[in-house]
XYZ file of N, CA and C in Angstrom:
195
model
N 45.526 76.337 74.138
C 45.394 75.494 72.977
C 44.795 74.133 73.350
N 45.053 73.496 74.411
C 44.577 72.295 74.711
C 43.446 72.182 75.557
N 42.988 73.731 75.838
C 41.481 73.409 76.704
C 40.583 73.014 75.317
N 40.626 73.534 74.312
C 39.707 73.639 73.335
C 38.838 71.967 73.390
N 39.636 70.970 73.363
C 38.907 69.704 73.440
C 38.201 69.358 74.200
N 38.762 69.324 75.767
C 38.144 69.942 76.896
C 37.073 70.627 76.790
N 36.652 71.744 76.191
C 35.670 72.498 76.162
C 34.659 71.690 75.603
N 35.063 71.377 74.633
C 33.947 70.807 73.112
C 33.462 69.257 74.131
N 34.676 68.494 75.015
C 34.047 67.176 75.628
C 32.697 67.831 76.498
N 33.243 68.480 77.343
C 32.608 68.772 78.269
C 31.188 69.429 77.548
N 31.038 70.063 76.670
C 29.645 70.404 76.228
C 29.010 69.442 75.498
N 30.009 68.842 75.110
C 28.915 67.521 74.485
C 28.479 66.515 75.495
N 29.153 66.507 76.993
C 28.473 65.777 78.122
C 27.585 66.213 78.652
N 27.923 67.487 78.983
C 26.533 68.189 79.397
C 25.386 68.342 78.321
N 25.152 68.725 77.137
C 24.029 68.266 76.389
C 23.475 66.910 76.800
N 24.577 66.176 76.073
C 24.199 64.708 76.425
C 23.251 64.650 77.711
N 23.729 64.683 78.752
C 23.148 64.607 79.951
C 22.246 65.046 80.126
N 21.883 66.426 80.291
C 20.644 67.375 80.007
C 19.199 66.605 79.577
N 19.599 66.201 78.241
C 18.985 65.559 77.029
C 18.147 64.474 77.655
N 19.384 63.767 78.555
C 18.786 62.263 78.566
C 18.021 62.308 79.758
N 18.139 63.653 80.987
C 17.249 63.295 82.027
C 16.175 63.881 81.733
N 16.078 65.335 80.953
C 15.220 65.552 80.745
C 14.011 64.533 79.836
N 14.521 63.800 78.998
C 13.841 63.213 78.277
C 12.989 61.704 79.237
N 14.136 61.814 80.043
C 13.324 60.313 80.995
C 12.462 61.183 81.915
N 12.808 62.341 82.618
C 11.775 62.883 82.969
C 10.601 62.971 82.427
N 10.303 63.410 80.954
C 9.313 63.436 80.494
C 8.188 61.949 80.264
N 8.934 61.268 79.888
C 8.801 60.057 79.899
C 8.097 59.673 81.130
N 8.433 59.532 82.184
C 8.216 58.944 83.544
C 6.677 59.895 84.029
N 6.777 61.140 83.083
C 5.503 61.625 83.743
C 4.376 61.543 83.113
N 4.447 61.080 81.582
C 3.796 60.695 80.826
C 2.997 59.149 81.093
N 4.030 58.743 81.784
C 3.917 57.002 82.357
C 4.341 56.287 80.886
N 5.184 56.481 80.114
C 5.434 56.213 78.787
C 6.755 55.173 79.405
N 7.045 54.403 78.328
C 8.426 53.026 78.780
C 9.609 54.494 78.191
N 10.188 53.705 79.185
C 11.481 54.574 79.029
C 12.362 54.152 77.828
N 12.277 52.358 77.710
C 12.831 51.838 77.142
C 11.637 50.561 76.633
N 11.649 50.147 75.716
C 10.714 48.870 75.398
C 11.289 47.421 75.547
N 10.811 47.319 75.909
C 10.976 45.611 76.539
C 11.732 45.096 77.518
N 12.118 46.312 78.288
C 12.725 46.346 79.712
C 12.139 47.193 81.080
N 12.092 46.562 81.991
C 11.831 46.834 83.275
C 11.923 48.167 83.535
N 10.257 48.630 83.813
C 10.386 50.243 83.399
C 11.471 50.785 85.143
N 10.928 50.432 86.332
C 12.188 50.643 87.206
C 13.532 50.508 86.384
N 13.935 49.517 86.030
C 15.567 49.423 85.561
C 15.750 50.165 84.449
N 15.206 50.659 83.897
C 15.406 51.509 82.414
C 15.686 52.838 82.999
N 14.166 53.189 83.809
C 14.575 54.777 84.548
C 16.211 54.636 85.418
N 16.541 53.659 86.013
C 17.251 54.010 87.019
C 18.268 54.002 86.577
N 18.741 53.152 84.928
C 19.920 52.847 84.486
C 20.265 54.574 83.614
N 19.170 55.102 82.939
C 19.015 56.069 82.256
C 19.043 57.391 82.732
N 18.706 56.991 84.180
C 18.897 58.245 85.213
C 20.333 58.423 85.156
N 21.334 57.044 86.125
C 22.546 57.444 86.241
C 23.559 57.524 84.881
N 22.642 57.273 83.634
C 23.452 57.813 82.977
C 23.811 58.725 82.294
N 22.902 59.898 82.769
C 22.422 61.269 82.423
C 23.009 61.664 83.641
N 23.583 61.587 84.905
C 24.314 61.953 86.129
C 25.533 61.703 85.646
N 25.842 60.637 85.433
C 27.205 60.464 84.558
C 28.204 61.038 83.847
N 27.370 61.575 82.929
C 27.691 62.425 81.963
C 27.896 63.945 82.327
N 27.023 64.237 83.050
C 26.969 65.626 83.669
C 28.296 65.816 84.323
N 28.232 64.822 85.238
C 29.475 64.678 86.192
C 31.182 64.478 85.268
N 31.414 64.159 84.494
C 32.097 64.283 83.500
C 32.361 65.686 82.783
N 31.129 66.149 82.456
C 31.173 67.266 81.654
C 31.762 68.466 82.813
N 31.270 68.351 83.979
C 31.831 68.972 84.999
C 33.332 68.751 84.969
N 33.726 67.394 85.090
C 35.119 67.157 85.293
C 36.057 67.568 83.940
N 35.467 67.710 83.005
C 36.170 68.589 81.492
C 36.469 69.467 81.586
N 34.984 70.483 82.371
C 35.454 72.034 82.363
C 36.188 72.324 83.345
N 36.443 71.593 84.552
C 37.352 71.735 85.777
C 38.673 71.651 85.240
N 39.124 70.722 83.774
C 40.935 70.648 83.635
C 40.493 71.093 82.487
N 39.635 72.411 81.971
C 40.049 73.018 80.306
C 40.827 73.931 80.741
């Protein structure tokens, strides 16, 4: 009964995550701003770990569902 939340966190981190590196990936190969009006290094690198983040989380959900 109580993995169920667990489950649902953890897939909404992993989307999340997925989402956001793939999308800076795309971004970065396009040579497109990751973010506008910020330091395209600091945008990728902040946007990177926070697409690692999340993953790493979503991992740690499905490890205690």
């Amino acid at each position: 009964m109580e993995s169920g939340p667990a489950i649902f966190a953890g897939t909404v981190f992993a989307l999340f995550g997925v989402a956001l590196l793939t999308w800076t990936a795309s971004c970065l190969r396009l040579r497109r701003p990751v973010a506008h009006g910020v330091h395209p290094v600091a945008s990728a690198t902040f946007t990177t770990l926070t697409g690692a983040i999340a993953l790493v989380l979503a991992a740690w959900c499905f490890t205690h569902a």
